[in-house]
CSV table of C-alpha atoms in Angstrom, one decimal:
chain,number,residue,atom,x,y,z
A,1,MET,CA,12.1,24.2,-9.7
A,2,VAL,CA,8.9,22.1,-9.6
A,3,ALA,CA,7.8,23.6,-6.3
A,4,LYS,CA,7.9,27.1,-7.9
A,5,GLY,CA,5.9,26.0,-10.9
A,6,ASN,CA,8.7,26.4,-13.4
A,7,LEU,CA,8.8,24.2,-16.5
A,8,PRO,CA,10.7,21.0,-15.7
A,9,GLU,CA,12.9,20.6,-18.7
A,10,TRP,CA,13.3,16.8,-18.3
A,11,TRP,CA,9.6,16.3,-18.9
A,12,ILE,CA,10.1,17.2,-22.6
A,13,ASP,CA,11.7,13.9,-23.6
A,14,ASN,CA,10.8,11.9,-20.5
A,15,PRO,CA,7.2,12.5,-19.5
A,16,PRO,CA,6.5,11.9,-15.8
A,17,LEU,CA,4.6,9.0,-14.3
A,18,VAL,CA,2.1,10.5,-11.8
A,19,VAL,CA,1.0,8.4,-8.8
A,20,PHE,CA,-2.1,9.5,-6.9
A,21,SER,CA,-2.2,8.0,-3.5
A,22,GLY,CA,-4.3,7.8,-0.3
A,23,ALA,CA,-1.2,7.5,1.9
A,24,ARG,CA,1.8,9.6,2.6
A,25,TRP,CA,5.3,8.6,1.6
A,26,VAL,CA,5.7,7.1,5.1
A,27,ALA,CA,3.3,4.2,5.3
A,28,THR,CA,3.6,0.7,6.7
A,29,GLY,CA,0.1,-0.6,6.2
A,30,GLY,CA,-1.9,-1.3,3.1
A,31,GLY,CA,-1.4,2.3,2.0
A,32,GLN,CA,2.2,1.5,1.1
A,33,ARG,CA,1.1,-0.1,-2.3
A,34,PRO,CA,1.3,3.1,-4.3
A,35,VAL,CA,4.4,4.3,-2.4
A,36,GLN,CA,6.3,1.1,-3.2
A,37,LEU,CA,5.3,1.1,-6.8
A,38,ALA,CA,6.4,4.8,-7.1
A,39,ARG,CA,9.7,3.9,-5.5
A,40,GLN,CA,10.3,1.0,-8.0
A,41,TRP,CA,9.4,3.1,-11.0
A,42,ALA,CA,11.8,5.8,-9.9
A,43,GLU,CA,14.5,3.3,-9.4
A,44,GLY,CA,13.9,2.0,-12.9
A,45,GLY,CA,14.6,5.4,-14.3
A,46,ARG,CA,11.2,7.0,-14.6
A,47,GLN,CA,10.5,10.6,-13.5
A,48,VAL,CA,7.8,10.1,-10.9
A,49,LEU,CA,5.4,12.6,-9.2
A,50,PHE,CA,3.7,11.3,-6.0
A,51,ILE,CA,0.6,13.2,-5.0
A,52,SER,CA,-1.2,12.3,-1.8
A,53,ASN,CA,-4.6,13.2,-0.3
A,54,ARG,CA,-3.1,12.9,3.2
A,55,GLY,CA,-1.3,16.2,3.7
A,56,GLN,CA,2.0,15.1,2.2
A,57,GLN,CA,4.6,17.8,2.6
A,58,PHE,CA,6.5,18.8,-0.5
A,59,GLY,CA,9.9,17.0,-0.8
A,60,ILE,CA,12.0,14.7,-2.9
A,61,HIS,CA,12.2,11.2,-1.4
A,62,GLU,CA,14.4,8.5,-3.0
A,63,GLY,CA,14.2,10.4,-6.3
A,64,VAL,CA,10.4,10.9,-6.2
A,65,ILE,CA,8.9,14.3,-6.1
A,66,CYS,CA,6.1,14.4,-3.5
A,67,GLY,CA,3.3,16.7,-2.8
A,68,ASN,CA,-0.4,16.8,-1.9
A,69,PHE,CA,-3.7,17.5,-3.6
A,70,ALA,CA,-4.6,20.7,-1.8
A,71,ASP,CA,-1.3,22.6,-2.0
A,72,HIS,CA,0.6,21.2,-5.0
A,73,LEU,CA,-1.8,19.7,-7.5
A,74,PRO,CA,-3.3,23.1,-8.4
A,75,LEU,CA,0.2,24.3,-9.1
A,76,TRP,CA,1.3,21.3,-11.1
A,77,LEU,CA,-1.9,20.5,-13.0
A,78,PRO,CA,-1.4,23.3,-15.7
A,79,LEU,CA,2.0,21.8,-16.5
A,80,LEU,CA,0.7,18.2,-16.5
A,81,SER,CA,-2.3,19.1,-18.8
A,82,ARG,CA,0.2,20.4,-21.4
A,83,CYS,CA,2.4,17.3,-21.3
A,84,GLN,CA,1.9,14.6,-23.8
A,85,GLY,CA,2.5,10.9,-23.5
A,86,GLY,CA,2.1,10.7,-19.7
A,87,THR,CA,0.9,7.9,-17.6
A,88,MET,CA,-0.9,8.2,-14.3
A,89,PHE,CA,-1.5,5.5,-11.6
A,90,CYS,CA,-4.7,6.3,-9.6
A,91,GLY,CA,-5.3,4.6,-6.4
A,92,MET,CA,-8.9,5.7,-6.0
A,93,PRO,CA,-11.6,6.8,-8.4
A,94,ALA,CA,-12.2,10.0,-6.3
A,95,TYR,CA,-8.6,11.1,-7.1
A,96,HIS,CA,-9.4,11.1,-10.8
A,97,SER,CA,-12.2,13.6,-10.2
A,98,HIS,CA,-9.7,16.2,-8.9
A,99,LEU,CA,-8.3,16.5,-12.4
A,100,GLY,CA,-11.4,18.1,-13.9
A,101,GLY,CA,-10.8,16.3,-17.2
A,102,ARG,CA,-7.5,18.1,-17.8
A,103,MET,CA,-5.5,14.9,-18.0
A,104,ASN,CA,-7.9,12.9,-20.2
A,105,HIS,CA,-5.2,12.6,-22.8
A,106,TRP,CA,-3.0,10.7,-20.4
A,107,ARG,CA,-3.0,6.9,-20.1
A,108,MET,CA,-4.4,5.7,-16.8
A,109,VAL,CA,-3.9,2.7,-14.6
A,110,LEU,CA,-6.8,2.5,-12.0
A,111,ASP,CA,-5.7,0.4,-9.1
A,112,ILE,CA,-8.3,-1.4,-6.9
A,113,CYS,CA,-6.6,-2.9,-3.9
A,114,ASP,CA,-9.6,-3.4,-1.6
A,115,ASP,CA,-13.4,-3.9,-1.6
A,116,TRP,CA,-14.1,-0.2,-1.3
A,117,GLU,CA,-17.9,-0.8,-1.2
A,118,GLU,CA,-17.5,-2.7,2.0
A,119,PHE,CA,-15.1,0.0,3.4
A,120,VAL,CA,-17.9,2.6,2.8
A,121,ARG,CA,-20.5,0.3,4.3
A,122,ILE,CA,-18.6,-0.2,7.6
A,123,ARG,CA,-17.6,3.6,7.6
A,124,ALA,CA,-13.9,2.9,7.2
A,125,LEU,CA,-14.0,5.1,4.1
A,126,GLU,CA,-15.9,8.3,3.6
A,127,ARG,CA,-18.7,7.9,1.1
A,128,ASP,CA,-17.5,10.7,-1.1
A,129,ASN,CA,-14.5,8.6,-1.9
A,130,TRP,CA,-16.8,6.2,-3.8
A,131,GLU,CA,-19.3,8.6,-5.4
A,132,PRO,CA,-21.1,6.9,-8.3
A,133,GLU,CA,-20.3,9.5,-11.0
A,134,ALA,CA,-16.7,9.7,-10.1
A,135,VAL,CA,-16.3,5.9,-10.0
A,136,ALA,CA,-18.0,5.6,-13.5
A,137,ASN,CA,-15.8,8.3,-14.9
A,138,ALA,CA,-12.6,6.8,-13.6
A,139,PHE,CA,-13.4,3.3,-14.8
A,140,ALA,CA,-14.3,4.7,-18.2
A,141,HIS,CA,-11.0,6.6,-18.5
A,142,ALA,CA,-8.8,3.6,-17.3
A,143,ASP,CA,-6.8,1.9,-20.0
A,144,LEU,CA,-6.0,-0.8,-17.4
A,145,VAL,CA,-7.6,-1.7,-14.1
A,146,THR,CA,-5.3,-3.5,-11.7
A,147,HIS,CA,-6.5,-5.4,-8.6
A,148,SER,CA,-4.6,-7.0,-5.8
A,149,ALA,CA,-6.8,-10.1,-5.0
A,150,SER,CA,-8.4,-12.6,-7.3
A,151,CYS,CA,-12.0,-12.0,-5.9
A,152,LEU,CA,-11.7,-8.3,-7.0
A,153,GLU,CA,-11.8,-9.3,-10.7
A,154,THR,CA,-15.6,-9.6,-10.6
A,155,PHE,CA,-15.8,-6.4,-8.6
A,156,CYS,CA,-13.9,-4.5,-11.3
A,157,LYS,CA,-15.9,-6.0,-14.2
A,158,ARG,CA,-19.1,-5.0,-12.5
A,159,TYR,CA,-18.0,-1.4,-12.7
A,160,GLY,CA,-17.2,-1.7,-16.4
A,161,ALA,CA,-13.5,-2.3,-16.4
A,162,ARG,CA,-12.5,-3.2,-20.0
A,163,ARG,CA,-9.1,-4.7,-19.2
A,164,THR,CA,-8.0,-6.0,-15.9
A,165,LEU,CA,-4.9,-7.5,-14.4
A,166,LEU,CA,-4.2,-9.2,-11.1
A,167,VAL,CA,-1.2,-7.7,-9.4
A,168,PRO,CA,-0.9,-8.9,-5.8
A,169,ASN,CA,1.0,-6.8,-3.3
A,170,GLY,CA,4.7,-7.3,-2.8
A,171,GLY,CA,7.6,-6.8,-0.5
A,172,PRO,CA,11.4,-6.4,-0.4
A,173,GLU,CA,13.4,-8.2,-3.1
A,174,ALA,CA,16.0,-9.4,-0.6
A,175,PRO,CA,16.1,-10.8,3.0
A,176,VAL,CA,16.0,-8.1,5.7
A,177,ALA,CA,19.1,-8.2,7.9
A,178,ARG,CA,18.7,-8.3,11.7
A,179,GLN,CA,20.4,-5.5,13.6
A,180,THR,CA,20.2,-4.0,17.0
A,181,LEU,CA,17.9,-1.0,17.3
A,182,LYS,CA,18.3,1.2,20.4
A,183,ASP,CA,14.7,2.0,20.8
A,184,MET,CA,13.3,-1.5,20.4
A,185,ALA,CA,13.0,-3.3,23.8
A,186,LEU,CA,13.2,-7.0,22.9
A,187,GLY,CA,12.0,-9.5,25.4
A,188,ASN,CA,14.2,-12.4,26.6
A,189,GLY,CA,11.6,-14.8,25.4
A,190,LEU,CA,9.4,-15.0,22.3
A,191,ASN,CA,9.2,-11.7,20.3
A,192,VAL,CA,6.1,-11.3,18.2
A,193,ALA,CA,5.6,-8.6,15.5
A,194,PHE,CA,2.4,-6.9,14.4
A,195,CYS,CA,2.9,-4.1,11.9
A,196,GLY,CA,0.4,-2.1,9.9
A,197,ALA,CA,-2.3,0.6,9.7
A,198,LEU,CA,-3.5,0.3,13.3
A,199,TRP,CA,-6.4,2.7,12.8
A,200,GLY,CA,-8.3,0.3,10.6
A,201,ARG,CA,-11.6,-1.1,11.7
A,202,TRP,CA,-10.3,-4.5,10.5
A,203,VAL,CA,-7.8,-4.7,13.3
A,204,ASP,CA,-9.1,-7.2,16.0
A,205,TRP,CA,-7.6,-5.6,19.1
A,206,GLU,CA,-9.4,-8.0,21.4
A,207,THR,CA,-7.9,-11.0,19.7
A,208,LEU,CA,-4.5,-9.4,19.9
A,209,ARG,CA,-4.9,-8.7,23.6
A,210,GLN,CA,-6.1,-12.2,24.3
A,211,MET,CA,-3.1,-13.6,22.4
A,212,ALA,CA,-0.8,-11.4,24.4
A,213,ARG,CA,-2.3,-12.7,27.7
A,214,ASP,CA,-2.1,-16.3,26.6
A,215,LEU,CA,1.5,-15.9,25.5
A,216,ALA,CA,2.3,-14.3,28.9
A,217,ASP,CA,0.9,-17.4,30.6
A,218,ALA,CA,3.0,-19.8,28.4
A,219,ASP,CA,6.2,-17.6,28.3
A,220,PRO,CA,6.4,-14.7,30.9
A,221,GLU,CA,9.3,-13.2,28.9
A,222,ALA,CA,7.3,-13.0,25.6
A,223,VAL,CA,6.7,-9.5,24.1
A,224,VAL,CA,4.3,-8.4,21.4
A,225,HIS,CA,5.8,-5.5,19.3
A,226,VAL,CA,3.1,-3.3,17.7
A,227,ILE,CA,4.4,-1.1,14.9
A,228,GLY,CA,2.3,1.5,13.0
A,229,GLY,CA,0.4,4.7,13.2
A,230,MET,CA,-2.9,5.3,14.8
A,231,ASP,CA,-3.7,8.8,13.4
A,232,ASN,CA,-7.1,8.9,11.8
A,233,ALA,CA,-8.0,6.2,14.4
A,234,GLY,CA,-11.3,4.7,13.4
A,235,ASN,CA,-10.8,1.7,15.6
A,236,PRO,CA,-8.7,2.5,18.7
A,237,PRO,CA,-8.2,-0.1,21.3
A,238,GLU,CA,-11.1,0.0,23.7
A,239,ARG,CA,-9.0,-0.8,26.7
A,240,PRO,CA,-5.4,-0.4,27.7
A,241,LEU,CA,-3.0,-2.8,26.0
A,242,GLU,CA,-1.5,-5.7,27.9
A,243,PRO,CA,1.8,-5.2,29.9
A,244,ASN,CA,3.7,-7.4,27.4
A,245,MET,CA,2.6,-5.3,24.4
A,246,ARG,CA,4.9,-2.5,23.3
A,247,CYS,CA,3.8,0.1,20.8
A,248,TYR,CA,6.3,2.1,18.6
A,249,GLY,CA,4.1,4.3,16.4
A,250,GLU,CA,4.6,4.9,12.7
A,251,ARG,CA,8.1,4.2,11.4
A,252,ILE,CA,9.6,4.6,7.9
A,253,TRP,CA,9.5,1.4,6.0
A,254,SER,CA,13.2,0.5,6.2
A,255,VAL,CA,13.1,0.9,10.0
A,256,ALA,CA,9.8,-1.0,10.4
A,257,LEU,CA,11.4,-3.9,8.4
A,258,GLN,CA,14.4,-4.0,10.8
A,259,MET,CA,12.1,-4.1,13.8
A,260,MET,CA,10.2,-7.0,12.3
A,261,ALA,CA,13.4,-8.8,11.6
A,262,ASN,CA,14.3,-8.7,15.2
A,263,CYS,CA,11.3,-10.8,16.1
A,264,ASP,CA,10.5,-14.5,15.9
A,265,VAL,CA,6.9,-14.7,14.6
A,266,ALA,CA,4.5,-12.3,13.0
A,267,VAL,CA,0.7,-12.0,13.3
A,268,ILE,CA,-2.2,-10.6,11.3
A,269,PRO,CA,-5.1,-10.3,13.7
A,270,PHE,CA,-7.9,-9.1,11.4
A,271,ARG,CA,-11.6,-9.3,11.6
A,272,ASN,CA,-14.6,-8.8,9.2
A,273,ARG,CA,-14.7,-11.7,6.7
A,274,THR,CA,-16.6,-9.7,4.0
A,275,LEU,CA,-14.0,-7.0,4.0
A,276,CYS,CA,-10.9,-9.2,4.4
A,277,LYS,CA,-11.7,-11.8,1.7
A,278,ALA,CA,-10.5,-9.2,-0.8
A,279,VAL,CA,-7.4,-8.2,1.2
A,280,ASP,CA,-3.9,-9.3,0.2
A,281,PRO,CA,-2.0,-7.9,3.1
A,282,ASN,CA,1.2,-6.1,2.4
A,283,LYS,CA,2.5,-7.1,5.8
A,284,TRP,CA,2.6,-10.7,4.8
A,285,TYR,CA,5.4,-10.0,2.2
A,286,ASP,CA,7.3,-7.8,4.7
A,287,TYR,CA,7.1,-10.5,7.4
A,288,ILE,CA,8.4,-13.1,5.0
A,289,ALA,CA,11.3,-10.9,3.9
A,290,ALA,CA,12.1,-10.4,7.6
A,291,GLY,CA,12.3,-14.2,8.0
A,292,LEU,CA,9.2,-14.5,10.2
A,293,PRO,CA,6.6,-17.3,10.0
A,294,VAL,CA,3.1,-15.8,9.9
A,295,VAL,CA,-0.1,-16.5,11.9
A,296,ALA,CA,-3.3,-15.0,10.7
A,297,THR,CA,-6.9,-15.1,11.8
A,298,ASP,CA,-9.2,-17.2,9.6
A,299,VAL,CA,-10.9,-14.2,7.9
A,300,MET,CA,-7.8,-14.0,5.7
A,301,GLU,CA,-8.9,-16.2,2.8
A,302,GLU,CA,-6.1,-14.9,0.5
A,303,LEU,CA,-3.5,-16.4,2.9
A,304,ARG,CA,-4.7,-19.9,3.0
A,305,GLY,CA,-2.2,-22.3,1.6
A,306,ARG,CA,0.7,-19.8,1.5
A,307,PRO,CA,4.1,-21.1,2.7
A,308,TYR,CA,5.2,-20.5,6.3
A,309,THR,CA,1.7,-19.3,7.2
A,310,LEU,CA,-0.9,-20.6,9.6
A,311,VAL,CA,-4.5,-19.5,9.5
A,312,CYS,CA,-6.4,-20.1,12.7
A,313,LYS,CA,-9.5,-19.2,14.7
A,314,PRO,CA,-9.0,-16.1,16.8
A,315,GLU,CA,-9.1,-18.0,20.1
A,316,ASP,CA,-6.3,-20.2,18.9
A,317,MET,CA,-3.8,-17.5,17.9
A,318,ALA,CA,-1.4,-17.9,20.8
A,319,GLN,CA,-1.2,-21.7,20.3
A,320,ALA,CA,-0.5,-21.1,16.6
A,321,VAL,CA,2.2,-18.6,17.4
A,322,LEU,CA,4.0,-21.0,19.7
A,323,LEU,CA,3.8,-23.7,17.1
A,324,SER,CA,5.3,-21.5,14.5
A,325,ALA,CA,8.0,-20.4,16.9
A,326,GLN,CA,9.0,-24.0,17.4
A,327,GLN,CA,9.4,-24.4,13.6
A,328,GLY,CA,11.9,-21.5,13.6
A,329,ARG,CA,12.6,-18.6,11.3
A,330,ILE,CA,12.4,-19.0,7.6
A,331,PRO,CA,15.7,-20.3,6.0
A,332,GLU,CA,17.5,-17.5,4.1
A,333,ALA,CA,17.5,-19.5,0.8
A,334,GLU,CA,13.7,-19.7,1.0
A,335,ILE,CA,13.4,-16.0,1.8
A,336,LYS,CA,15.5,-15.1,-1.3
A,337,ARG,CA,13.3,-17.4,-3.5
A,338,LEU,CA,10.0,-16.0,-2.2
A,339,ALA,CA,11.2,-12.4,-2.2
A,340,GLY,CA,12.5,-12.8,-5.8
A,341,GLU,CA,9.1,-14.0,-6.9
A,342,THR,CA,7.0,-11.5,-5.1
A,343,SER,CA,9.0,-8.2,-4.8
A,344,TRP,CA,7.6,-4.8,-5.5
A,345,ARG,CA,9.9,-4.6,-8.5
A,346,VAL,CA,8.2,-7.6,-10.0
A,347,ARG,CA,4.8,-6.0,-9.4
A,348,ALA,CA,5.8,-2.7,-10.8
A,349,ASP,CA,7.2,-4.3,-13.9
A,350,ALA,CA,4.0,-6.4,-14.3
A,351,ILE,CA,1.9,-3.2,-14.3
A,352,MET,CA,4.0,-1.5,-17.0
A,353,ARG,CA,4.0,-4.7,-19.2
A,354,GLY,CA,0.3,-4.9,-18.8
A,355,LEU,CA,-0.3,-1.3,-19.8
A,356,ALA,CA,2.1,-1.6,-22.8
A,357,ALA,CA,0.0,-4.5,-24.1
A,358,VAL,CA,-3.1,-2.2,-24.3
A,359,PRO,CA,-3.3,-0.2,-27.5
A,360,ASN,CA,-2.8,3.5,-26.9
A,361,THR,CA,-5.8,5.4,-28.2
A,362,ARG,CA,-5.2,8.7,-26.4
A,363,LEU,CA,-5.1,11.9,-28.3
A,364,VAL,CA,-1.6,13.3,-28.8
A,365,ARG,CA,-1.1,16.8,-27.5
A,366,ARG,CA,1.6,19.3,-28.6
A,367,ALA,CA,5.0,18.5,-27.3
A,368,TRP,CA,6.4,20.5,-24.5
A,369,ARG,CA,8.9,22.1,-26.8
A,370,ASP,CA,6.0,23.6,-28.8
A,371,VAL,CA,4.6,25.4,-25.7
A,372,PRO,CA,5.9,28.9,-25.3
A,373,ARG,CA,8.1,29.1,-22.2
A,374,GLU,CA,6.2,32.0,-20.7
A,375,ALA,CA,2.9,30.1,-21.1
A,376,ALA,CA,4.3,27.1,-19.3
A,377,SER,CA,5.9,28.9,-16.4
C-alpha cells in the first residue's frame, strides 16, 4: 500500500516516526545509529518510516518501512505533509533540506553523531552535506539536538541548538551467543575481530597490518577477522593485507555480532585525533556484548577509562591485544550489566523522553480523517 502511494490508514491515529539516515538498513559501522534507533522504536510499537540517502531499496525490515530519498521520498512526502503530530529523526542537516519546508509542522530531533566539520575538511564527507544555509535551517527547526559524545555539546551550541541531549551510541541488550558459522575460518590460535565501516579515512590500515604481523610472530596461528563493507571506499588499504587477515565484507548486524562473538579480542585501529575525539564508536558496544575485551589506538579519547578496554599507542597494539587475551573474555554477568545500561533500547527511550520534555509549539494541521481520500491517494 505505501509503495503505491495509497493512504496508510494506520497513520490517522498513530502518526509515523520518520528516520532520515545516511546508511542503508544493513550497516555495521557508525551508520548503524539511525538504523538501531528505528528498530527500537518499531519494537516499541511505533510506526516507523526509514528513508536513506544511500540507495536503500523499498522493503519492510523488522516492521520498519524502508525506502530512499530519490525514489520514495517524492512519493511519500505529499502524505507526510498532510499528517499532523508526526516526529522525524534527522541524521544530517542536509536531509532536512530535501523536505522543502513541507514538514515544518512536524517535531524534529536533529542528531549529531560526529564532528561533521572535520569530516568535510578531510574530504570524508561531501561539502554539500554541510552547506551553511541547510545547517542553519535544520538547527532552527530542531526541537531537540542529540549528540553522541560529550565534546559535541559545544559544537551543537555553536550552531544555535536551543536544547541538547547527550545520547551515546549503544549495543545489544543481551550477551551475544557464540555459534559455529560455516563461512568463518577461525584460527587455531588467537582470533581478533575488527568490524566497522572499512571505507572511512579514520581506519588506520597500516597499524592494523603491523598488528597482524606482530601477532603472527607471537602466535603463528593467530587470525585477524575483518568484517565490514568497503563500498564508497575513501581509504582503501594501500597494500595487500597480511596472510593472517581474513576479510568477510558487509554482513547484516546479527551475523556480524555472531562473527565477533567467535573471537577472543576486538580492536579499534583508528587515526586522526581531531576527528576521533568526537567519536563514540558503535563497535565498542557490539564488542562488549560479544564478550570481547577491546584494544583501541590512543586517538579514541571517548574510550579512556571504560571497562575491559585498553587504549594504547599504535605501535603497541599487538602487545595490548596479547595482554587482553590473557585476561580472558568478559564474564557473562558483566556483559549483562553493561548491555543493560547501554543498549539501543535505553538510548531510543532517552531520546523520546528528552523530546517529550520539550514543549510542543508546532502548528496543528488537519487530521488525516479530514483530508478527502481522493486528495490523499
